[in-house]
PDB file of C-alpha atoms and ligand atoms in Angstrom:
ATOM      1  CA  MET A  13      -0.519 -45.463   0.064  1.00  0.00           C
ATOM      2  CA  ILE A  14      -0.222 -41.770  -0.727  1.00  0.00           C
ATOM      3  CA  VAL A  15      -1.924 -39.067   1.335  1.00  0.00           C
ATOM      4  CA  ARG A  16      -4.262 -38.153  -1.499  1.00  0.00           C
ATOM      5  CA  ARG A  17      -5.678 -41.694  -1.530  1.00  0.00           C
ATOM      6  CA  ALA A  18      -6.099 -41.674   2.274  1.00  0.00           C
ATOM      7  CA  GLU A  19      -7.844 -38.319   1.936  1.00  0.00           C
ATOM      8  CA  GLN A  20     -10.354 -39.868  -0.461  1.00  0.00           C
ATOM      9  CA  ARG A  21     -11.016 -42.753   1.911  1.00  0.00           C
ATOM     10  CA  ILE A  22     -11.454 -40.478   4.911  1.00  0.00           C
ATOM     11  CA  ALA A  23     -13.694 -38.134   2.898  1.00  0.00           C
ATOM     12  CA  THR A  24     -15.972 -41.066   2.063  1.00  0.00           C
ATOM     13  CA  LEU A  25     -16.224 -41.910   5.766  1.00  0.00           C
ATOM     14  CA  LEU A  26     -16.919 -38.284   6.708  1.00  0.00           C
ATOM     15  CA  SER A  27     -19.477 -37.560   4.027  1.00  0.00           C
ATOM     16  CA  PRO A  28     -22.564 -38.409   6.168  1.00  0.00           C
ATOM     17  CA  VAL A  29     -21.714 -35.533   8.532  1.00  0.00           C
ATOM     18  CA  ALA A  30     -19.588 -33.242   6.391  1.00  0.00           C
ATOM     19  CA  GLY A  31     -21.494 -33.417   3.096  1.00  0.00           C
ATOM     20  CA  GLU A  32     -19.739 -31.532   0.349  1.00  0.00           C
ATOM     21  CA  ASP A  33     -17.018 -30.394   2.776  1.00  0.00           C
ATOM     22  CA  ALA A  34     -15.943 -33.994   3.399  1.00  0.00           C
ATOM     23  CA  ARG A  35     -12.853 -33.779   1.201  1.00  0.00           C
ATOM     24  CA  LEU A  36     -11.781 -30.494   2.756  1.00  0.00           C
ATOM     25  CA  GLU A  37     -12.327 -31.842   6.264  1.00  0.00           C
ATOM     26  CA  ALA A  38     -10.310 -34.953   5.427  1.00  0.00           C
ATOM     27  CA  SER A  39      -7.448 -32.762   4.263  1.00  0.00           C
ATOM     28  CA  PHE A  40      -7.652 -30.712   7.495  1.00  0.00           C
ATOM     29  CA  LEU A  41      -7.407 -33.916   9.554  1.00  0.00           C
ATOM     30  CA  LEU A  42      -4.393 -35.093   7.580  1.00  0.00           C
ATOM     31  CA  ARG A  43      -2.675 -31.726   7.836  1.00  0.00           C
ATOM     32  CA  ALA A  44      -3.351 -31.573  11.574  1.00  0.00           C
ATOM     33  CA  THR A  45      -1.508 -34.869  11.959  1.00  0.00           C
ATOM     34  CA  GLY A  46       1.486 -33.612  10.034  1.00  0.00           C
ATOM     35  CA  PHE A  47       0.846 -34.680   6.448  1.00  0.00           C
ATOM     36  CA  ARG A  48       1.446 -31.634   4.309  1.00  0.00           C
ATOM     37  CA  SER A  49       1.858 -32.994   0.824  1.00  0.00           C
ATOM     38  CA  PRO A  50      -0.789 -35.000  -1.049  1.00  0.00           C
ATOM     39  CA  TYR A  51       1.993 -37.217  -2.424  1.00  0.00           C
ATOM     40  CA  GLN A  52       3.615 -38.103   0.883  1.00  0.00           C
ATOM     41  CA  THR A  53       3.361 -41.745   1.805  1.00  0.00           C
ATOM     42  CA  ILE A  54       1.048 -42.695   4.645  1.00  0.00           C
ATOM     43  CA  THR A  55       0.990 -46.160   6.157  1.00  0.00           C
ATOM     44  CA  GLU A  56      -2.121 -48.148   6.939  1.00  0.00           C
ATOM     45  CA  GLU A  57      -1.345 -47.739  10.679  1.00  0.00           C
ATOM     46  CA  GLN A  58      -1.020 -43.979  10.346  1.00  0.00           C
ATOM     47  CA  THR A  59      -4.383 -43.860   8.593  1.00  0.00           C
ATOM     48  CA  GLN A  60      -5.922 -46.017  11.334  1.00  0.00           C
ATOM     49  CA  ALA A  61      -4.541 -43.652  13.941  1.00  0.00           C
ATOM     50  CA  LEU A  62      -6.877 -41.007  12.525  1.00  0.00           C
ATOM     51  CA  TYR A  63      -9.952 -43.159  13.177  1.00  0.00           C
ATOM     52  CA  PRO A  64     -10.654 -41.861  16.702  1.00  0.00           C
ATOM     53  CA  MET A  65     -10.793 -38.336  15.234  1.00  0.00           C
ATOM     54  CA  ILE A  66     -13.055 -39.557  12.437  1.00  0.00           C
ATOM     55  CA  GLU A  67     -15.332 -41.212  15.012  1.00  0.00           C
ATOM     56  CA  ARG A  68     -15.616 -37.983  16.978  1.00  0.00           C
ATOM     57  CA  ARG A  69     -16.496 -36.083  13.829  1.00  0.00           C
ATOM     58  CA  LEU A  70     -19.053 -38.740  12.872  1.00  0.00           C
ATOM     59  CA  SER A  71     -20.726 -38.276  16.267  1.00  0.00           C
ATOM     60  CA  GLY A  72     -21.447 -34.693  15.150  1.00  0.00           C
ATOM     61  CA  GLU A  73     -18.661 -32.965  17.070  1.00  0.00           C
ATOM     62  CA  PRO A  74     -17.494 -29.904  15.095  1.00  0.00           C
ATOM     63  CA  LEU A  75     -14.279 -30.341  13.129  1.00  0.00           C
ATOM     64  CA  GLN A  76     -12.632 -27.475  15.032  1.00  0.00           C
ATOM     65  CA  TYR A  77     -12.843 -29.332  18.368  1.00  0.00           C
ATOM     66  CA  VAL A  78     -11.627 -32.545  16.776  1.00  0.00           C
ATOM     67  CA  LEU A  79      -8.614 -30.703  15.353  1.00  0.00           C
ATOM     68  CA  GLY A  80      -8.116 -28.820  18.626  1.00  0.00           C
ATOM     69  CA  GLU A  81      -7.143 -25.758  16.689  1.00  0.00           C
ATOM     70  CA  TRP A  82      -8.775 -23.174  14.451  1.00  0.00           C
ATOM     71  CA  GLU A  83      -7.692 -20.041  12.674  1.00  0.00           C
ATOM     72  CA  PHE A  84      -9.071 -16.598  13.443  1.00  0.00           C
ATOM     73  CA  TYR A  85      -7.859 -13.396  11.816  1.00  0.00           C
ATOM     74  CA  GLY A  86      -4.966 -15.358  10.340  1.00  0.00           C
ATOM     75  CA  LEU A  87      -3.770 -16.576  13.741  1.00  0.00           C
ATOM     76  CA  PRO A  88      -3.865 -20.088  15.215  1.00  0.00           C
ATOM     77  CA  PHE A  89      -6.069 -20.663  18.253  1.00  0.00           C
ATOM     78  CA  TYR A  90      -6.230 -23.729  20.430  1.00  0.00           C
ATOM     79  CA  VAL A  91      -9.901 -24.659  21.018  1.00  0.00           C
ATOM     80  CA  ASP A  92     -11.685 -27.197  23.165  1.00  0.00           C
ATOM     81  CA  ARG A  93     -15.237 -27.655  24.358  1.00  0.00           C
ATOM     82  CA  SER A  94     -14.852 -25.084  27.118  1.00  0.00           C
ATOM     83  CA  VAL A  95     -14.802 -22.250  24.569  1.00  0.00           C
ATOM     84  CA  LEU A  96     -16.807 -21.104  21.575  1.00  0.00           C
ATOM     85  CA  ILE A  97     -15.216 -21.838  18.223  1.00  0.00           C
ATOM     86  CA  PRO A  98     -13.902 -18.544  16.802  1.00  0.00           C
ATOM     87  CA  ARG A  99     -16.124 -17.448  13.910  1.00  0.00           C
ATOM     88  CA  PRO A 100     -15.323 -15.331  10.882  1.00  0.00           C
ATOM     89  CA  ASP A 101     -18.318 -13.116  11.860  1.00  0.00           C
ATOM     90  CA  THR A 102     -16.297 -11.886  14.826  1.00  0.00           C
ATOM     91  CA  GLU A 103     -13.497 -10.597  12.587  1.00  0.00           C
ATOM     92  CA  CYS A 104     -15.754  -7.571  12.004  1.00  0.00           C
ATOM     93  CA  LEU A 105     -15.389  -6.631  15.679  1.00  0.00           C
ATOM     94  CA  VAL A 106     -11.607  -6.998  15.528  1.00  0.00           C
ATOM     95  CA  GLU A 107     -11.352  -4.967  12.354  1.00  0.00           C
ATOM     96  CA  THR A 108     -13.446  -2.141  13.826  1.00  0.00           C
ATOM     97  CA  ALA A 109     -11.462  -2.160  17.066  1.00  0.00           C
ATOM     98  CA  LEU A 110      -8.086  -2.117  15.273  1.00  0.00           C
ATOM     99  CA  LYS A 111      -8.999   1.176  13.613  1.00  0.00           C
ATOM    100  CA  LEU A 112      -9.525   2.756  17.035  1.00  0.00           C
ATOM    101  CA  LEU A 113      -6.257   1.627  18.624  1.00  0.00           C
ATOM    102  CA  THR A 114      -3.310   4.018  18.787  1.00  0.00           C
ATOM    103  CA  PRO A 115       0.002   3.684  20.652  1.00  0.00           C
ATOM    104  CA  GLU A 116      -1.330   6.087  23.311  1.00  0.00           C
ATOM    105  CA  ARG A 117      -4.795   4.604  23.520  1.00  0.00           C
ATOM    106  CA  ASN A 118      -4.215   0.898  23.643  1.00  0.00           C
ATOM    107  CA  ALA A 119      -5.648  -0.386  26.924  1.00  0.00           C
ATOM    108  CA  VAL A 120      -8.240  -3.011  26.013  1.00  0.00           C
ATOM    109  CA  LEU A 121     -10.645  -5.080  28.073  1.00  0.00           C
ATOM    110  CA  ASP A 122     -11.967  -8.235  26.362  1.00  0.00           C
ATOM    111  CA  LEU A 123     -15.069  -9.240  28.332  1.00  0.00           C
ATOM    112  CA  CYS A 124     -16.309 -12.850  27.979  1.00  0.00           C
ATOM    113  CA  CYS A 125     -13.043 -13.654  26.211  1.00  0.00           C
ATOM    114  CA  GLY A 126     -13.566 -17.418  25.678  1.00  0.00           C
ATOM    115  CA  SER A 127     -10.645 -18.627  23.550  1.00  0.00           C
ATOM    116  CA  GLY A 128      -9.160 -15.137  23.769  1.00  0.00           C
ATOM    117  CA  CYS A 129      -9.295 -14.683  20.016  1.00  0.00           C
ATOM    118  CA  ILE A 130     -10.495 -11.050  20.025  1.00  0.00           C
ATOM    119  CA  GLY A 131      -8.074  -9.677  22.602  1.00  0.00           C
ATOM    120  CA  ILE A 132      -5.144 -11.679  21.275  1.00  0.00           C
ATOM    121  CA  ALA A 133      -5.749 -10.506  17.703  1.00  0.00           C
ATOM    122  CA  LEU A 134      -5.798  -6.910  19.020  1.00  0.00           C
ATOM    123  CA  ALA A 135      -2.541  -7.506  20.909  1.00  0.00           C
ATOM    124  CA  VAL A 136      -0.851  -9.081  17.872  1.00  0.00           C
ATOM    125  CA  TYR A 137      -2.020  -6.638  15.199  1.00  0.00           C
ATOM    126  CA  GLY A 138      -2.684  -3.491  17.196  1.00  0.00           C
ATOM    127  CA  GLY A 139      -0.103  -3.675  19.988  1.00  0.00           C
ATOM    128  CA  ALA A 140      -2.954  -3.530  22.506  1.00  0.00           C
ATOM    129  CA  ARG A 141      -2.326  -4.018  26.220  1.00  0.00           C
ATOM    130  CA  VAL A 142      -5.078  -6.508  26.903  1.00  0.00           C
ATOM    131  CA  THR A 143      -6.967  -7.602  29.971  1.00  0.00           C
ATOM    132  CA  ALA A 144      -9.110 -10.618  29.128  1.00  0.00           C
ATOM    133  CA  SER A 145     -11.847 -11.776  31.454  1.00  0.00           C
ATOM    134  CA  ASP A 146     -14.274 -14.642  31.577  1.00  0.00           C
ATOM    135  CA  VAL A 147     -16.444 -16.259  34.204  1.00  0.00           C
ATOM    136  CA  SER A 148     -15.063 -19.668  33.231  1.00  0.00           C
ATOM    137  CA  PRO A 149     -11.621 -20.638  34.588  1.00  0.00           C
ATOM    138  CA  GLU A 150     -11.375 -23.302  31.856  1.00  0.00           C
ATOM    139  CA  ALA A 151     -11.854 -20.635  29.195  1.00  0.00           C
ATOM    140  CA  LEU A 152      -9.210 -18.463  30.827  1.00  0.00           C
ATOM    141  CA  SER A 153      -6.660 -21.244  30.667  1.00  0.00           C
ATOM    142  CA  VAL A 154      -7.427 -21.612  26.952  1.00  0.00           C
ATOM    143  CA  THR A 155      -6.914 -17.835  26.563  1.00  0.00           C
ATOM    144  CA  GLU A 156      -3.584 -18.028  28.384  1.00  0.00           C
ATOM    145  CA  ARG A 157      -2.455 -20.888  26.223  1.00  0.00           C
ATOM    146  CA  ASN A 158      -3.455 -18.973  23.089  1.00  0.00           C
ATOM    147  CA  ALA A 159      -1.645 -15.821  24.193  1.00  0.00           C
ATOM    148  CA  LYS A 160       1.531 -17.861  24.596  1.00  0.00           C
ATOM    149  CA  ARG A 161       0.938 -19.591  21.293  1.00  0.00           C
ATOM    150  CA  ASN A 162       0.725 -16.216  19.553  1.00  0.00           C
ATOM    151  CA  GLY A 163       3.658 -14.688  21.408  1.00  0.00           C
ATOM    152  CA  VAL A 164       1.784 -11.986  23.319  1.00  0.00           C
ATOM    153  CA  SER A 165       1.424 -11.322  26.975  1.00  0.00           C
ATOM    154  CA  ILE A 166      -1.999 -10.433  28.349  1.00  0.00           C
ATOM    155  CA  THR A 167      -3.605 -10.205  31.772  1.00  0.00           C
ATOM    156  CA  THR A 168      -6.433 -12.598  32.599  1.00  0.00           C
ATOM    157  CA  VAL A 169      -9.103 -12.053  35.255  1.00  0.00           C
ATOM    158  CA  GLU A 170     -11.760 -14.528  36.333  1.00  0.00           C
ATOM    159  CA  SER A 171     -14.826 -12.334  36.556  1.00  0.00           C
ATOM    160  CA  ASP A 172     -18.552 -12.370  35.936  1.00  0.00           C
ATOM    161  CA  LEU A 173     -18.632  -9.397  33.539  1.00  0.00           C
ATOM    162  CA  PHE A 174     -17.318  -6.333  35.444  1.00  0.00           C
ATOM    163  CA  GLU A 175     -17.552  -7.862  38.911  1.00  0.00           C
ATOM    164  CA  ARG A 176     -13.811  -8.210  39.532  1.00  0.00           C
ATOM    165  CA  ILE A 177     -12.466  -5.787  36.930  1.00  0.00           C
ATOM    166  CA  GLU A 178     -10.313  -2.888  38.082  1.00  0.00           C
ATOM    167  CA  GLY A 179      -9.140   0.190  36.242  1.00  0.00           C
ATOM    168  CA  ARG A 180     -10.205   1.899  33.047  1.00  0.00           C
ATOM    169  CA  PHE A 181      -9.697   1.059  29.409  1.00  0.00           C
ATOM    170  CA  ASP A 182      -9.627   2.809  26.041  1.00  0.00           C
ATOM    171  CA  LEU A 183     -11.601   0.024  24.422  1.00  0.00           C
ATOM    172  CA  ILE A 184     -13.944  -2.554  25.858  1.00  0.00           C
ATOM    173  CA  VAL A 185     -14.647  -5.355  23.396  1.00  0.00           C
ATOM    174  CA  SER A 186     -17.055  -8.215  23.895  1.00  0.00           C
ATOM    175  CA  ASN A 187     -18.720 -11.083  22.116  1.00  0.00           C
ATOM    176  CA  PRO A 188     -21.116 -11.963  24.931  1.00  0.00           C
ATOM    177  CA  PRO A 189     -23.572 -14.866  24.893  1.00  0.00           C
ATOM    178  CA  TYR A 190     -26.535 -13.604  22.883  1.00  0.00           C
ATOM    179  CA  LEU A 191     -28.832 -16.461  21.887  1.00  0.00           C
ATOM    180  CA  SER A 192     -32.424 -16.279  23.166  1.00  0.00           C
ATOM    181  CA  ALA A 193     -34.072 -19.139  25.048  1.00  0.00           C
ATOM    182  CA  GLU A 194     -35.936 -20.024  21.863  1.00  0.00           C
ATOM    183  CA  GLU A 195     -32.697 -20.060  19.834  1.00  0.00           C
ATOM    184  CA  MET A 196     -31.019 -22.175  22.521  1.00  0.00           C
ATOM    185  CA  ARG A 197     -33.831 -24.699  22.333  1.00  0.00           C
ATOM    186  CA  THR A 198     -33.815 -24.956  18.556  1.00  0.00           C
ATOM    187  CA  ARG A 199     -30.067 -24.577  18.000  1.00  0.00           C
ATOM    188  CA  ASP A 200     -28.276 -26.746  15.455  1.00  0.00           C
ATOM    189  CA  ALA A 201     -26.756 -30.024  16.547  1.00  0.00           C
ATOM    190  CA  SER A 202     -23.223 -28.646  16.081  1.00  0.00           C
ATOM    191  CA  LEU A 203     -23.915 -25.771  18.498  1.00  0.00           C
ATOM    192  CA  ARG A 204     -24.817 -28.333  21.143  1.00  0.00           C
ATOM    193  CA  PHE A 205     -21.144 -29.203  21.489  1.00  0.00           C
ATOM    194  CA  GLU A 206     -20.305 -25.609  22.336  1.00  0.00           C
ATOM    195  CA  PRO A 207     -20.599 -24.351  25.928  1.00  0.00           C
ATOM    196  CA  ALA A 208     -24.103 -23.109  26.750  1.00  0.00           C
ATOM    197  CA  LEU A 209     -22.412 -20.624  29.058  1.00  0.00           C
ATOM    198  CA  ALA A 210     -20.948 -18.895  25.994  1.00  0.00           C
ATOM    199  CA  LEU A 211     -24.189 -18.845  24.017  1.00  0.00           C
ATOM    200  CA  ASP A 212     -27.116 -18.410  26.399  1.00  0.00           C
ATOM    201  CA  GLY A 213     -28.141 -14.756  26.598  1.00  0.00           C
ATOM    202  CA  GLY A 214     -31.264 -15.350  28.733  1.00  0.00           C
ATOM    203  CA  ALA A 215     -34.944 -15.279  27.760  1.00  0.00           C
ATOM    204  CA  ASP A 216     -34.628 -12.692  24.956  1.00  0.00           C
ATOM    205  CA  GLY A 217     -30.869 -13.064  24.416  1.00  0.00           C
ATOM    206  CA  LEU A 218     -30.159  -9.549  25.705  1.00  0.00           C
ATOM    207  CA  ASP A 219     -29.212 -10.178  29.350  1.00  0.00           C
ATOM    208  CA  PHE A 220     -25.511  -9.459  28.886  1.00  0.00           C
ATOM    209  CA  TYR A 221     -26.086  -6.239  26.934  1.00  0.00           C
ATOM    210  CA  ARG A 222     -28.329  -4.981  29.722  1.00  0.00           C
ATOM    211  CA  ARG A 223     -25.713  -5.762  32.343  1.00  0.00           C
ATOM    212  CA  ILE A 224     -22.940  -4.200  30.246  1.00  0.00           C
ATOM    213  CA  ALA A 225     -25.082  -1.078  29.703  1.00  0.00           C
ATOM    214  CA  GLU A 226     -25.432  -0.612  33.460  1.00  0.00           C
ATOM    215  CA  ARG A 227     -21.718  -0.411  34.173  1.00  0.00           C
ATOM    216  CA  TYR A 228     -19.477   0.098  31.124  1.00  0.00           C
ATOM    217  CA  ARG A 229     -18.969   3.822  31.795  1.00  0.00           C
ATOM    218  CA  GLU A 230     -17.173   3.060  35.054  1.00  0.00           C
ATOM    219  CA  PHE A 231     -14.508   1.174  33.109  1.00  0.00           C
ATOM    220  CA  LEU A 232     -13.996   3.350  30.018  1.00  0.00           C
ATOM    221  CA  ASN A 233     -11.490   6.173  29.787  1.00  0.00           C
ATOM    222  CA  PRO A 234     -12.826   9.515  28.552  1.00  0.00           C
ATOM    223  CA  GLY A 235     -13.140   9.248  24.793  1.00  0.00           C
ATOM    224  CA  GLY A 236     -13.060   5.460  24.995  1.00  0.00           C
ATOM    225  CA  THR A 237     -15.253   3.070  23.026  1.00  0.00           C
ATOM    226  CA  LEU A 238     -17.304  -0.017  23.757  1.00  0.00           C
ATOM    227  CA  LEU A 239     -17.686  -2.542  20.926  1.00  0.00           C
ATOM    228  CA  MET A 240     -19.969  -5.548  21.105  1.00  0.00           C
ATOM    229  CA  GLU A 241     -20.883  -8.277  18.685  1.00  0.00           C
ATOM    230  CA  ILE A 242     -24.637  -8.807  18.284  1.00  0.00           C
ATOM    231  CA  GLY A 243     -26.900 -11.371  16.670  1.00  0.00           C
ATOM    232  CA  MET A 244     -28.315 -10.360  13.322  1.00  0.00           C
ATOM    233  CA  THR A 245     -31.784  -9.496  14.640  1.00  0.00           C
ATOM    234  CA  GLN A 246     -30.616  -7.553  17.693  1.00  0.00           C
ATOM    235  CA  GLU A 247     -29.544  -4.175  16.292  1.00  0.00           C
ATOM    236  CA  ALA A 248     -32.599  -2.179  17.393  1.00  0.00           C
ATOM    237  CA  ASP A 249     -32.894  -3.775  20.823  1.00  0.00           C
ATOM    238  CA  VAL A 250     -29.212  -3.426  21.698  1.00  0.00           C
ATOM    239  CA  SER A 251     -28.910   0.113  20.275  1.00  0.00           C
ATOM    240  CA  ALA A 252     -31.830   1.159  22.473  1.00  0.00           C
ATOM    241  CA  LEU A 253     -29.825   0.192  25.576  1.00  0.00           C
ATOM    242  CA  PHE A 254     -26.942   2.576  24.770  1.00  0.00           C
ATOM    243  CA  GLN A 255     -26.648   6.262  23.966  1.00  0.00           C
ATOM    244  CA  ASN A 256     -24.557   7.342  20.960  1.00  0.00           C
ATOM    245  CA  SER A 257     -24.322   3.939  19.394  1.00  0.00           C
ATOM    246  CA  GLU A 258     -23.838   2.994  15.770  1.00  0.00           C
ATOM    247  CA  CYS A 259     -23.928  -0.388  14.106  1.00  0.00           C
ATOM    248  CA  LYS A 260     -21.406  -1.911  11.694  1.00  0.00           C
ATOM    249  CA  ALA A 261     -22.334  -4.628   9.230  1.00  0.00           C
ATOM    250  CA  ASP A 262     -20.186  -7.701   8.574  1.00  0.00           C
ATOM    251  CA  TYR A 263     -19.042  -8.848   5.134  1.00  0.00           C
ATOM    252  CA  GLY A 264     -22.354 -10.626   4.671  1.00  0.00           C
ATOM    253  CA  GLY A 265     -24.117  -7.258   5.121  1.00  0.00           C
ATOM    254  CA  ARG A 266     -25.623  -8.343   8.465  1.00  0.00           C
ATOM    255  CA  PRO A 267     -25.679  -5.918  11.419  1.00  0.00           C
ATOM    256  CA  ARG A 268     -22.884  -7.316  13.585  1.00  0.00           C
ATOM    257  CA  VAL A 269     -21.097  -4.819  15.832  1.00  0.00           C
ATOM    258  CA  ILE A 270     -22.519  -2.111  18.078  1.00  0.00           C
ATOM    259  CA  VAL A 271     -20.052   0.712  18.674  1.00  0.00           C
ATOM    260  CA  VAL A 272     -20.684   2.986  21.663  1.00  0.00           C
ATOM    261  CA  LYS A 273     -18.626   6.136  22.231  1.00  0.00           C
ATOM    262  CA  ASN A 274     -18.053   7.299  25.763  1.00  0.00           C
ATOM    263  CA  ASP A 275     -18.728  11.014  25.749  1.00  0.00           C
ATOM    264  CA  ASP A 276     -17.978  11.573  29.427  1.00  0.00           C
TER     265      ASP A 276
HETATM  266  N1  LIG B   4     -22.457 -16.243  16.721  1.00  0.00           N
HETATM  267  C1  LIG B   4     -22.873 -17.333  17.554  1.00  0.00           C
HETATM  268  C2  LIG B   4     -23.951 -18.105  16.850  1.00  0.00           C
HETATM  269  O1  LIG B   4     -24.781 -17.550  16.182  1.00  0.00           O
HETATM  270  C3  LIG B   4     -23.335 -16.898  18.913  1.00  0.00           C
HETATM  271  C4  LIG B   4     -22.217 -16.328  19.644  1.00  0.00           C
HETATM  272  C5  LIG B   4     -22.638 -15.705  20.923  1.00  0.00           C
HETATM  273  O2  LIG B   4     -23.653 -16.013  21.546  1.00  0.00           O
HETATM  274  N2  LIG B   4     -21.835 -14.821  21.316  1.00  0.00           N
HETATM  275  O3  LIG B   4     -23.961 -19.289  16.940  1.00  0.00           O
END
């Protein structure tokens, strides 16, 4: 059988969960297992070997976890259920941060780093010297693996926000957990596979911004900048916690990144 035919069969199986993306998802699964060309030959056994992945997907697990890898900012990232799946929304934060990096001002702290995608993208594209921290040791090992995968060296620190951070940085970047209790309760089935630790921002979703607001100045160099991703309804509430902040919109026109200048 040729790969294209297997792709059709797998797409039919995936359609209850993947809908109109079923064909695309089937092609991702085949590519992940090494089949690049639609006209390559695939044996019945090789097709069967994909069934455990298909089963996982049919149980509602997001494709990214099933593949174990996802792309962010054009780079490959290993992902598992201990980290949030990197989202295109977060590319807005990376893009904004890249414009602020210079060879002299390149010390970056990535707080709540998860898979490490933000800090690693800044190291790869901006030559940043990155310290990445997370409260979860599992997430930090994913970050370390991803740094290696992308050929950069970064420092990792297990820390609950700033608790165990030392030194000062030119940029602090963060995509903290920011869903409210209500959003956590009503979240989509696919989000239920992602770590609550990476999503749950407390009753109103703003707990982490409040805690960051209390201490970020201690860790920013003079003239440094804090950049945080926010949920699309949080612009006013988060801006109110910081002086001198502005908000950048993502490509969908949604408020997405709060930028705070340190004017110390
Ligand atoms: N962007 C994610 C979502 O809406 C939330 C990420 C986060 O809490 N940092 O699902």
